[in-house]
XYZ file of C-alpha atoms in Angstrom:
346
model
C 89.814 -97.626 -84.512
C 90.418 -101.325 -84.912
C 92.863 -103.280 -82.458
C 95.678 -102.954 -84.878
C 95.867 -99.229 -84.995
C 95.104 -98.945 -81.457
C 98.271 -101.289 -80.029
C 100.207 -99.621 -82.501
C 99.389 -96.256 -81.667
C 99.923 -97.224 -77.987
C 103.187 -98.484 -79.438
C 104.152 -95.338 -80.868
C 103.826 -93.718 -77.417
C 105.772 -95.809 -75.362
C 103.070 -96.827 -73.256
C 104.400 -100.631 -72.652
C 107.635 -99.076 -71.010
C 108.275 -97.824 -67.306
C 106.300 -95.159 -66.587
C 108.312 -91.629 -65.208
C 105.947 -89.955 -62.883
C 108.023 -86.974 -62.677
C 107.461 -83.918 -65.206
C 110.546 -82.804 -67.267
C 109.613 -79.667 -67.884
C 108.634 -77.147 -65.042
C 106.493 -74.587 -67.541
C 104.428 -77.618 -68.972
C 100.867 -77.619 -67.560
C 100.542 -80.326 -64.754
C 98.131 -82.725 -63.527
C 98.498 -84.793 -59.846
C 96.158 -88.036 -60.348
C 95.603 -90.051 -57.163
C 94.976 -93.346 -57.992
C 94.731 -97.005 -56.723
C 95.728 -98.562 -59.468
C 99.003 -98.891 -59.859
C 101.346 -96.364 -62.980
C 102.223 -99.189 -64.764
C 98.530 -100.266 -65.505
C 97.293 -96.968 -66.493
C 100.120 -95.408 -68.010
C 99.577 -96.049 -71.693
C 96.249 -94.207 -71.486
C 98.022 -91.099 -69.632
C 100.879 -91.218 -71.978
C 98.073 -90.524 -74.921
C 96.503 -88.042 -72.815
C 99.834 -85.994 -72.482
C 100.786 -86.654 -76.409
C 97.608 -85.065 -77.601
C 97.134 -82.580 -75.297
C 100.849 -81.327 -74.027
C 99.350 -81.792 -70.223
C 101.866 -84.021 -68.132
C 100.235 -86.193 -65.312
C 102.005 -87.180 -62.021
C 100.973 -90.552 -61.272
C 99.950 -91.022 -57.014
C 99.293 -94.728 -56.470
C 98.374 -95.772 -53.028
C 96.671 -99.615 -53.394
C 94.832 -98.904 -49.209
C 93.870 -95.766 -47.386
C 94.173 -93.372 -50.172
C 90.505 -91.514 -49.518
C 91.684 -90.915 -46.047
C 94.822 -89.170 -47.229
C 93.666 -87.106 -49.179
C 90.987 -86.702 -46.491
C 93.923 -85.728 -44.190
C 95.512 -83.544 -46.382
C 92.522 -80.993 -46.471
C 93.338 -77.713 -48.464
C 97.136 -79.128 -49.058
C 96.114 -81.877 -50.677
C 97.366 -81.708 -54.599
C 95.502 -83.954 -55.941
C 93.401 -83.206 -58.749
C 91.699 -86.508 -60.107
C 91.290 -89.537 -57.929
C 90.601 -92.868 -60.697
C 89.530 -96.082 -58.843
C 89.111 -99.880 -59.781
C 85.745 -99.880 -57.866
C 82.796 -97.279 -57.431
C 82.276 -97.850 -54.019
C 85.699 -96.277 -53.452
C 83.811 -93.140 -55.085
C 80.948 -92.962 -52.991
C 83.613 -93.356 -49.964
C 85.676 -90.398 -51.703
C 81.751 -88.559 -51.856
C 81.022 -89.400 -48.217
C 83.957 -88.078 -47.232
C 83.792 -85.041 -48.704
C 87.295 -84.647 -51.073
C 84.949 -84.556 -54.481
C 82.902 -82.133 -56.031
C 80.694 -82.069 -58.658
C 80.975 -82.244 -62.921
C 78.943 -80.889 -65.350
C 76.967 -83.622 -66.749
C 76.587 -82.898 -70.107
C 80.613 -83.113 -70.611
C 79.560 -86.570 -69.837
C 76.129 -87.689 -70.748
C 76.776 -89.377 -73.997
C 79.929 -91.492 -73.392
C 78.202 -92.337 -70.128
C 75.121 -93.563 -69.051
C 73.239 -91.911 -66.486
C 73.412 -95.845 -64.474
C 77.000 -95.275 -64.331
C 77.414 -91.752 -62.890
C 76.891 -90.059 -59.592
C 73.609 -88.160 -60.567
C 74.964 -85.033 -58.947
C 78.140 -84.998 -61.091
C 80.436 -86.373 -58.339
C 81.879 -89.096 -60.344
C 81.612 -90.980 -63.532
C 82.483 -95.045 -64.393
C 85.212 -95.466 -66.611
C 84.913 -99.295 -67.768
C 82.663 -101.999 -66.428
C 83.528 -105.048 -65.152
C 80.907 -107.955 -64.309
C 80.455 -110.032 -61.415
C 80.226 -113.314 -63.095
C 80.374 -117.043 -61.729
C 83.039 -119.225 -62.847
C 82.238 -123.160 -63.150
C 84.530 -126.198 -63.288
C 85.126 -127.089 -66.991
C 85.555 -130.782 -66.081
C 82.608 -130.952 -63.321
C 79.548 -128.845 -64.572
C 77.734 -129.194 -67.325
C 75.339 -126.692 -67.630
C 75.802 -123.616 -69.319
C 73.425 -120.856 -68.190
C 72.897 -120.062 -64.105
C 71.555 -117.366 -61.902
C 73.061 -115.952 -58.714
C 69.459 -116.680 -57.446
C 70.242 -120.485 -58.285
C 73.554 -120.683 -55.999
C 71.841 -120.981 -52.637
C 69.926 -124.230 -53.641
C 70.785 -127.536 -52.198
C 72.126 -129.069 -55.319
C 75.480 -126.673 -55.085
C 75.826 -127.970 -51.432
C 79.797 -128.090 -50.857
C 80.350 -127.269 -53.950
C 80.659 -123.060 -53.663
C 83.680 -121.079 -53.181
C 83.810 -117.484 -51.994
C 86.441 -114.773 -50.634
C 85.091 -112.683 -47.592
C 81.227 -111.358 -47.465
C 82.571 -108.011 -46.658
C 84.402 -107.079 -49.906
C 83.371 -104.570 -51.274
C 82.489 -106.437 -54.327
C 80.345 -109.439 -52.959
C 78.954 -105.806 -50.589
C 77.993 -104.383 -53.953
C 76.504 -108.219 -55.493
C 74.840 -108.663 -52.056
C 73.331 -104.957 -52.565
C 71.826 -105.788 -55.717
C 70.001 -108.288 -54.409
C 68.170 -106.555 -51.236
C 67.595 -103.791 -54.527
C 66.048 -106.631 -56.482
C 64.572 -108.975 -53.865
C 64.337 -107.179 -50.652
C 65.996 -107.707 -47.544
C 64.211 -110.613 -46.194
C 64.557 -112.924 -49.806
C 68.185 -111.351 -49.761
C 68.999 -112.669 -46.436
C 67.628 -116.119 -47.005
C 69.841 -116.266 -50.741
C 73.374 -115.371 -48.083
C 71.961 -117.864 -45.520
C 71.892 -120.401 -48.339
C 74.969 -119.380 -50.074
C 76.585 -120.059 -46.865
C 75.285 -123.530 -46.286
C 76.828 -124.315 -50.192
C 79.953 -122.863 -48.848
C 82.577 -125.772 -49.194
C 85.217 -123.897 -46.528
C 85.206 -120.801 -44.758
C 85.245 -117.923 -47.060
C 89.384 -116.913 -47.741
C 91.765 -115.364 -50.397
C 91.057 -113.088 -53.088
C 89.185 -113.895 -56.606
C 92.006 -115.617 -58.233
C 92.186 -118.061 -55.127
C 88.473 -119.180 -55.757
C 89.486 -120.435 -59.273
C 92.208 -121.877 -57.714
C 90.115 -124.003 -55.674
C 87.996 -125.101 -58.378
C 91.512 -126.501 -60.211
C 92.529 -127.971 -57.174
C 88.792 -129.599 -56.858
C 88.092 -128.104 -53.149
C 85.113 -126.561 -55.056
C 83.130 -126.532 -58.470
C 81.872 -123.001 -58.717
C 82.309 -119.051 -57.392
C 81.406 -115.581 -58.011
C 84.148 -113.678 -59.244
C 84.767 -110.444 -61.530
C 85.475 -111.224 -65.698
C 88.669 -109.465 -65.865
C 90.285 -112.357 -63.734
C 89.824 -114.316 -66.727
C 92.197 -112.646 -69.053
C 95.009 -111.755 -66.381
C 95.195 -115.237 -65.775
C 95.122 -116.489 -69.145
C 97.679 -113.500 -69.681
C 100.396 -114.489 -66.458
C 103.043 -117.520 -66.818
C 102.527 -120.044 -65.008
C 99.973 -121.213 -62.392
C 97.772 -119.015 -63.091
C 96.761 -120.132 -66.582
C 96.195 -123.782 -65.261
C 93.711 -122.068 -63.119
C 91.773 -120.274 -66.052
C 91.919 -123.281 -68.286
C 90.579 -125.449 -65.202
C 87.354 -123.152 -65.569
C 85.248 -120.932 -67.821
C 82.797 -118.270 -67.261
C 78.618 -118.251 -66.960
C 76.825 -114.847 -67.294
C 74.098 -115.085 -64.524
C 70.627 -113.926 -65.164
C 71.341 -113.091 -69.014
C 67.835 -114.373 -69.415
C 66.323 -111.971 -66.461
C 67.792 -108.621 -65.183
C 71.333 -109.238 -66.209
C 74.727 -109.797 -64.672
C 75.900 -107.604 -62.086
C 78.005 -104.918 -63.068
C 80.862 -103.030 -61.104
C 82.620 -99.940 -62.623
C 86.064 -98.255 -62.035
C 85.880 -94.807 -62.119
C 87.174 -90.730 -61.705
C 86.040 -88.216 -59.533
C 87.558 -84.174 -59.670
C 88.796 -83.483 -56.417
C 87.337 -80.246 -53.988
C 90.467 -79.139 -53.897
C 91.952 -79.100 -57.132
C 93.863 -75.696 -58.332
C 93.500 -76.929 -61.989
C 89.639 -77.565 -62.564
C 89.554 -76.763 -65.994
C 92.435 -79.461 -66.819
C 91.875 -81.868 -64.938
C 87.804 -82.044 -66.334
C 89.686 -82.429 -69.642
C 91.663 -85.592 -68.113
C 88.491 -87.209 -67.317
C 86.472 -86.582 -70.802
C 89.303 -88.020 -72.634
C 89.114 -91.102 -70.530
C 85.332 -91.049 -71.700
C 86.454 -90.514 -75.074
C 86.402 -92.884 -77.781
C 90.216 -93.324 -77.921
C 90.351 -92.925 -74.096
C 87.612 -95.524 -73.681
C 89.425 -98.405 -76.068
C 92.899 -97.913 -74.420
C 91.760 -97.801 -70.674
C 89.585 -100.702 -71.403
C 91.953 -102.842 -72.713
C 94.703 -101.925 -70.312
C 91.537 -103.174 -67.250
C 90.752 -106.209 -69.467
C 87.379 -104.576 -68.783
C 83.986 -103.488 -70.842
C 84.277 -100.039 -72.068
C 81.708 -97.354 -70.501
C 80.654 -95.943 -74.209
C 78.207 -98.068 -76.000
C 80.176 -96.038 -79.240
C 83.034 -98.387 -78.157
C 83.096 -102.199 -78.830
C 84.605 -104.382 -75.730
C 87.202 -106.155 -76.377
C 87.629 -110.143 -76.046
C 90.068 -109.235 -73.651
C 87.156 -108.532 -71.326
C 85.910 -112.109 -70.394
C 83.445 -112.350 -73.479
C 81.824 -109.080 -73.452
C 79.187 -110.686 -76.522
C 77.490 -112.306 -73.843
C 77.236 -109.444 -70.929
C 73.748 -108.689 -70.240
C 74.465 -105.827 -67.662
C 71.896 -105.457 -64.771
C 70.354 -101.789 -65.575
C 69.713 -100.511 -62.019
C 71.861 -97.671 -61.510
C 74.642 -97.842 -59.081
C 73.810 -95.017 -56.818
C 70.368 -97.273 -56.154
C 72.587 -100.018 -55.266
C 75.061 -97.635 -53.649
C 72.115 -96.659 -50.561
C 71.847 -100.557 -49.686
C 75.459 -101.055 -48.761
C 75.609 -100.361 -45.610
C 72.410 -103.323 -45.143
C 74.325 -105.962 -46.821
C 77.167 -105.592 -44.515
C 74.983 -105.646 -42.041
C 73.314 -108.860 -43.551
C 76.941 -110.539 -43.863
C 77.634 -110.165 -40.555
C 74.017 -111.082 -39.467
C 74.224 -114.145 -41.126
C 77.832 -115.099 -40.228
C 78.846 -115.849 -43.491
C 82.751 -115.166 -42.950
C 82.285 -118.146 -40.400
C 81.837 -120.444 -43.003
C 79.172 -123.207 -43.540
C 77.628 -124.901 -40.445
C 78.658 -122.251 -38.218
C-alpha cells in the first residue's frame, strides 16, 4: 500500500480527530491498552484495528510510573496490552512480573528474532536509531562512529542529555556488548571530557544547542528529526540548523532502539488482545504505527518511510536487544562511575 492509499485510508477512519477512549456500545468486545504514549499519537492505528475487526480499545496513557501501577494493581489490574516507546520499559514490565509470554510463531515473520523477548514476553513494534546529529554550518564530514566521539578533536564540541536515560543506558550497553567494559569505560570517560556543559534537557535541547552554537554535535534518536521539521516554530530552526550521520554504517551499524507490546499476566481477554498485537505486526499495522512514530517499521515486508530520519541509510546494529538488555544495569553503573552527569572536568 503506497502513502496515498494509506493517509487516505487513515482518512477514511477518522484517525486525525480526537480520540474517544470510552466504548459506545457495552456488548462490543473490549480491549484496555496501557500505554505511555499518549491516545492522540496512536489512535489512528487503533481506530483501524477496531474498523476491521469490530474490537473497541480503551486507551490508558500514563507518560511515568505506569509498570508500577499496574504492578500495584495485581489481579485487579485491567489491563490487557501494555505498548511502550522504549524496550527497556519491557524488560522493566518482564522484571516485574505483569507480562507473560506469546507464541512466537504469531510473530516470527513480521519480527525478527533481534527484536523480541526470546521467551515470547514482548515484541518491537518500530525501530528507531540512535543517531548523531552534526552542525550543518560547522562540520564537514559526512560519515562518523560513536567510537570516534571520545577523541580529542570533538573537545567542547559534544552535547548530551543525562548518562542515565534509558536511551544513552541502552547506547552505553551496546558498547560494553561490543567492546567490553574496560574499552567502554574509557569511550564515557572521553565522551565526557568532549562534553561542552554538564549533560541537561532532553534530545530536542541538544539540537538546540548546536543552533544556538554552545555545541557542534550529539547523540540523539532519528525521529526527532521529523517532529521538528513537522512543529511551528522554533523547533524547525533547530532541525534546519543540523542534519543527521548514521554511525558505524561502515562497521556493525547504528544503534537501534524499539517501541514495543507486551500481553499482560493478567489479562481476561488473551485471545483478543494477541490479535491487537499481530495486527500492529501486520503489514497495514506496521505502515500506520510507523508513520504515526516517525519511526522504521519492524517488518522488513514494510518500506520505512522518509518520515523516519532517512531510513535508506540505517544500517541497524544486529545484536539482539535482550544481549544488550543483560548489560544495563553495568552501564549505569559505568555512568555513575565515571561521573558523567557532572559534566567535563569534574
Amino acid at each position: 500500500m503506497n502513502l496515498f492509499r494509506l493517509l487516505s485510508l487513515l482518512a477514511a477512519l477518522g484517525c486525525f480527530v480526537g480520540f474517544d477512549q470510552t466504548p459506545a456500545n457495552a456488548n462490543v468486545k473490549k480491549l484496555t491498552l496501557y500505554s505511555t504514549r499518549e491516545a492522540w499519537r496512536i489512535a489512528p492505528v487503533i481506530r483501524a484495528f477496531t474498523a476491521e475487526t469490530g474490537i473497541e480499545v480503551a486507551i490508558v496513557h500514563r507518560k511515568d510510573g505506569l509498570i508500577d501501577a499496574i504492578a500495584a494493581e495485581a489481579e485487579r489490574s485491567d489491563a490487557d496490552v501494555l505498548l511502550v516507546e522504549e524496550h527497556g520499559l519491557l524488560l522493566q514490565a518482564r522484571e516485574a512480573g505483569i507480562t507473560q509470554p506469546m507464541d512466537i510463531t504469531n510473530f516470527e515473520r513480521a519480527v525478527p528474532p533481534a527484536l523480541r523477548d526470546p521467551d515470547g514476553h514482548w515484541i518491537g513494534l518500530s525501530r528507531y536509531a540512535r543517531v548523531v546529529y552534526v552542525s550543518k554550518e560547522r562540520v564537514a564530514q559526512t560519515a562518523i562512529t560513536y567510537e570516534e566521539l571520545a577523541e580529542p578533536k570533538w573537545r567542547g564540541k559534544v552535547c548530551m542529555r543525562s548518562g542515565l536515560f534509558t536511551y544513552n543506558i541502552s547506547l552505553l550497553a551496546s558498547m560494553i556488548a561490543h567492546h567490553g567494559r574496560d574499552e567502554a569505560k574509557r569511550w564515557l570517560a572521553g565522551l565526557k571530557a568532549n562534553l561542552a556543559r554538564k549533560p541537561e534537557g532532553n534530545d530536542r535541547a541538544q539540537v538546540k544547542a548546536i543552533a544556538e552554537s554552545i555545541c557542534d554535535v550529539t547523540i540523539a534518536n532519528t525521529y526527532y528529526m521529523a517532529e521538528m521539521e513537522a512543529t511551528v516554530g522554533e523547533p524547525q530552526k533547530w532541525a534546519a540548523s543540523s542534519r543527521i550521520l548514521f554511525p558505524n554504517v561502515q562497521g556493525r551499524g547504528s544503534h537501534v532502539l524499539v517501541s514495543g507490546a507486551a500481553l499482560m499476566k493478567h489479562t481476561r481477554q488473551r485471545e483478543l488482545a494477541i490479535k491487537l498485537i499481530s495486527y500492529l505486526t501486520s503489514e497495514i499495522g506496521q505502515q500506520i504505527y510507523a508513520i504515526l512514530q516517525h519511526a522504521f517499521p519492524i517488518s522488513a515486508d514494510v518500506a520505512a518511510s522518509k518520515l523516519a530520519g532517512g531510513g535508506e541509510f540505517l544500517v541497524a546494529d544486529p545484536l539482539p536487544l535482550s544481549e544488550i538488555a543483560k548489560l544495563r544495569d553495568e552501564a549505569r553503573a559505568l555512568v555513575v562511575e565515571v561521573g558523567f552527569d557532572n559534566g567535563p572536568g569534574l
